[in-house]
mmCIF file with all atom_site columns, C-alpha atoms in Angstrom:
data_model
loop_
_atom_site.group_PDB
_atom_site.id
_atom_site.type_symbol
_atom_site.label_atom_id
_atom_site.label_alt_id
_atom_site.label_comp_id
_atom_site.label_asym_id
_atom_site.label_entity_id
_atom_site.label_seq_id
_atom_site.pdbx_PDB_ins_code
_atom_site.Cartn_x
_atom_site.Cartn_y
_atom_site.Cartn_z
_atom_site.occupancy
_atom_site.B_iso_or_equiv
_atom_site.pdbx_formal_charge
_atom_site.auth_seq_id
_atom_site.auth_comp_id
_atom_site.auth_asym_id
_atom_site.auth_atom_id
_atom_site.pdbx_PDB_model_num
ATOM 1  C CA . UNK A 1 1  ? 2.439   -4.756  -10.841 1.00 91.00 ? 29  UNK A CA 1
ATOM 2  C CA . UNK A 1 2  ? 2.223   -4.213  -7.225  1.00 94.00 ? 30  UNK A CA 1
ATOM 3  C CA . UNK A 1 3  ? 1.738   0.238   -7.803  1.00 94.00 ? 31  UNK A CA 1
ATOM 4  C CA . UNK A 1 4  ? -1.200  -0.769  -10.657 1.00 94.00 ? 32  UNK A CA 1
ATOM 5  C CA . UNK A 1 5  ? -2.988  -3.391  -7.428  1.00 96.00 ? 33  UNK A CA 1
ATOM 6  C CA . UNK A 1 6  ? -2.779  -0.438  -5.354  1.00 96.00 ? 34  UNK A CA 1
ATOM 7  C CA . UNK A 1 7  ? -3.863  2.077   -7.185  1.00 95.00 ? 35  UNK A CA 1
ATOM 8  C CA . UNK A 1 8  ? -7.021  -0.134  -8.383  1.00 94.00 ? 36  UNK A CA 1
ATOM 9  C CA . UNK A 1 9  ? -7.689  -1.141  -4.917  1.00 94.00 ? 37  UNK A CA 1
ATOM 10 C CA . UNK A 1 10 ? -8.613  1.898   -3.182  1.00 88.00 ? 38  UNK A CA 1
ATOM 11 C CA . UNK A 1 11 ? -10.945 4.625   -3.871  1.00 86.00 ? 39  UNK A CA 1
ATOM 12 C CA . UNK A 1 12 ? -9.598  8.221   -2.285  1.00 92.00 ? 40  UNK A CA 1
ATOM 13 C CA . UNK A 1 13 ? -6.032  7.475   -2.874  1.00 95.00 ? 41  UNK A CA 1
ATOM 14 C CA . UNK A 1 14 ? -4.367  10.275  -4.229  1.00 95.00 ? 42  UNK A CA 1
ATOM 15 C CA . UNK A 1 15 ? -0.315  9.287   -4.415  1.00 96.00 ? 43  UNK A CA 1
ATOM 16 C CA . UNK A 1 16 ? 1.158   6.078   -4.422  1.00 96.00 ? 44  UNK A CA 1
ATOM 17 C CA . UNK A 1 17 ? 4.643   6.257   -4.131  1.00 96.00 ? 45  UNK A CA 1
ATOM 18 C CA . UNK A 1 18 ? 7.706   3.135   -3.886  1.00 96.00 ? 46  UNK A CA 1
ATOM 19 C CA . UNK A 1 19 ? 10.378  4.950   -1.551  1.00 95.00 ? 47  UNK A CA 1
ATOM 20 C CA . UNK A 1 20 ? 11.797  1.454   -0.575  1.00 95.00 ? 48  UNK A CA 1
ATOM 21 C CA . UNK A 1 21 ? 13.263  -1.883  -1.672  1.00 94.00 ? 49  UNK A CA 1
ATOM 22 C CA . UNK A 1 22 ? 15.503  -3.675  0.730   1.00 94.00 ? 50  UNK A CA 1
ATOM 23 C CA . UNK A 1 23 ? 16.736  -7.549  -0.320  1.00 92.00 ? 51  UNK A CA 1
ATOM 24 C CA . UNK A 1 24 ? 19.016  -8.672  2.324   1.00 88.00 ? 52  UNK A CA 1
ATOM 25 C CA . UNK A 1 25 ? 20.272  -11.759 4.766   1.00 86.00 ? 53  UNK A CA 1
ATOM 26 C CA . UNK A 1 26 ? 17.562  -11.180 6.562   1.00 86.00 ? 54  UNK A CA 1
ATOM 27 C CA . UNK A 1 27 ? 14.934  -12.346 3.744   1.00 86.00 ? 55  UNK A CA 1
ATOM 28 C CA . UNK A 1 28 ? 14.094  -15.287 2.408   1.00 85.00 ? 56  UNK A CA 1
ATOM 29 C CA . UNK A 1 29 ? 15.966  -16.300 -0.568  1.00 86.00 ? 57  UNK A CA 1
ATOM 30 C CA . UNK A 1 30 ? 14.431  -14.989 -3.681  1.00 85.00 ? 58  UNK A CA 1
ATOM 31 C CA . UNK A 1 31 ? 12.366  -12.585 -1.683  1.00 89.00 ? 59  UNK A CA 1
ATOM 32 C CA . UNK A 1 32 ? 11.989  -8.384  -1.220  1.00 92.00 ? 60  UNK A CA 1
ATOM 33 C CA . UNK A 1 33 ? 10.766  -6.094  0.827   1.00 93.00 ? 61  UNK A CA 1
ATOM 34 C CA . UNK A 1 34 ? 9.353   -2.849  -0.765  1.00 95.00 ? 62  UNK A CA 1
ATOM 35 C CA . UNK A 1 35 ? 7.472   0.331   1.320   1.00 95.00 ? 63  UNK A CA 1
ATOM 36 C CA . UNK A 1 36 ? 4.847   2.620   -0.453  1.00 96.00 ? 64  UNK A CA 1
ATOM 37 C CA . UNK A 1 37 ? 3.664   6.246   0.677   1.00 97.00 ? 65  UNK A CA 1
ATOM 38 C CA . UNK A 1 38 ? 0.136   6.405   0.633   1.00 97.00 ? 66  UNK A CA 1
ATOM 39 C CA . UNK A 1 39 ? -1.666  9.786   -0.003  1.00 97.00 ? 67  UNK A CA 1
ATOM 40 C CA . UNK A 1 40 ? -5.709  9.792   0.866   1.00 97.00 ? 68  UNK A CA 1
ATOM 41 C CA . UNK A 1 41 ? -7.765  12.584  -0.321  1.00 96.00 ? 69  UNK A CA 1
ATOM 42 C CA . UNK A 1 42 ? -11.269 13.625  -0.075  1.00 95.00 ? 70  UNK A CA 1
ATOM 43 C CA . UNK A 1 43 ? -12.331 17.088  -1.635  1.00 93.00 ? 71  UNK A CA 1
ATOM 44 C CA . UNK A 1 44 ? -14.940 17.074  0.913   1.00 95.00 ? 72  UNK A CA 1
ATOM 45 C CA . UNK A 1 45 ? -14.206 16.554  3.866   1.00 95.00 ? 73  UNK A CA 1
ATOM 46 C CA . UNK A 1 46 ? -11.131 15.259  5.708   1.00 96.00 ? 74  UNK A CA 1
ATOM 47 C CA . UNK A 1 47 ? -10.642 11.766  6.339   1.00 95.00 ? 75  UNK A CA 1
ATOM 48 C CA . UNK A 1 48 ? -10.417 9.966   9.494   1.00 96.00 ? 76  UNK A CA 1
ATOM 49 C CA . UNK A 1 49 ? -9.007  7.065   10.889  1.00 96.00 ? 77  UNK A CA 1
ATOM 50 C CA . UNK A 1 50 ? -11.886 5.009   10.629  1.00 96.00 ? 78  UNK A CA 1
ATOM 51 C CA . UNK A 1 51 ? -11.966 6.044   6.742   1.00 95.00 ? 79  UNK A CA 1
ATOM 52 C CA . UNK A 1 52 ? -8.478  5.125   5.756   1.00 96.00 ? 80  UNK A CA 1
ATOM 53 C CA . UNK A 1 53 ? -8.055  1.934   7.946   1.00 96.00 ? 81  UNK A CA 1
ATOM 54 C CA . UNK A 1 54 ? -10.644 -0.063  5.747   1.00 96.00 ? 82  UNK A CA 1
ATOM 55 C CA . UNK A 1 55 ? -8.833  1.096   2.317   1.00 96.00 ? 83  UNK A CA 1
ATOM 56 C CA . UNK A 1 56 ? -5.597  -0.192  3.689   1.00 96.00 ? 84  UNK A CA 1
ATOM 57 C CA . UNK A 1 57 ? -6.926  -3.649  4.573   1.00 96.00 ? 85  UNK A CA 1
ATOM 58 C CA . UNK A 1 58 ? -8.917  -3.430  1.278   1.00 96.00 ? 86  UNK A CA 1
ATOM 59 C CA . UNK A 1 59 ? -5.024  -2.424  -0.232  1.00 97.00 ? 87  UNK A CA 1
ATOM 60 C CA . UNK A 1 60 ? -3.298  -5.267  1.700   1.00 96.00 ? 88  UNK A CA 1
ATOM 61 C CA . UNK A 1 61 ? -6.176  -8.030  0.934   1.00 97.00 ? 89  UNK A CA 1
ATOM 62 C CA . UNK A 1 62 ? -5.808  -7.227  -2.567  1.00 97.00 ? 90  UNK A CA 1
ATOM 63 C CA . UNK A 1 63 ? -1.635  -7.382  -2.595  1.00 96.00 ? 91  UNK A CA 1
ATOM 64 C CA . UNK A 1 64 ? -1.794  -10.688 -1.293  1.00 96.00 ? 92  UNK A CA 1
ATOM 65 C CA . UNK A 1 65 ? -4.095  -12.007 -3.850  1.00 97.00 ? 93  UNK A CA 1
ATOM 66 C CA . UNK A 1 66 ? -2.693  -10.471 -6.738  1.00 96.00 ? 94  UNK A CA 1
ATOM 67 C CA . UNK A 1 67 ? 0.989   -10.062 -6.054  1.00 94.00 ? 95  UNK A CA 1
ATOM 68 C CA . UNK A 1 68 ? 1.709   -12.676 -3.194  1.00 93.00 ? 96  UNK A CA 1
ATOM 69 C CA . UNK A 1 69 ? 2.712   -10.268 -1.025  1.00 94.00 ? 97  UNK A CA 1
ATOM 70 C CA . UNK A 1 70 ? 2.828   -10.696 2.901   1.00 91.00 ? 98  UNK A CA 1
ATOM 71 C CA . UNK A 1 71 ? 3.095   -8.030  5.124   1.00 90.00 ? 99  UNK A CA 1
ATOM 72 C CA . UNK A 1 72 ? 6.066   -7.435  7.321   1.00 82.00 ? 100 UNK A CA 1
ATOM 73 C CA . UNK A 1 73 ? 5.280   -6.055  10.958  1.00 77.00 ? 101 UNK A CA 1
#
């Protein structure tokens, strides 16, 4: 569910990729933590910074709506 949230929530985005899910001791019972690999892509022109950063808060707003997902820092 989380791959299909991404993928709809972000124009540009090329790859979306799971490489990691880690459940451990130092998680909250009942909980996950999973890491994506994001690929951005524009045929025209090569993206910045100041592109990208708005798709990934556009990414992470909707993963916490849909999914109930928090990011880890």
């Amino acid at each position: 569910a989380m791959l299909e949230t991404i993928r709809r929530a972000a124009k540009n985005l090329e790859e979306v990729r799971l490489f990691d899910i880690y459940r451990g001791a130092q998680l909250l019972s009942g909980k996950k933590s999973v890491a994506f690999s994001l690929t951005f892509r524009n045929a025209e022109r090569t993206l910045s910074d100041d592109d990208v950063n708005p798709l990934m808060q556009k990414i992470l707003a909707a993963c916490e709506a849909e999914c109930s997902a928090t990011l880890r820092l």
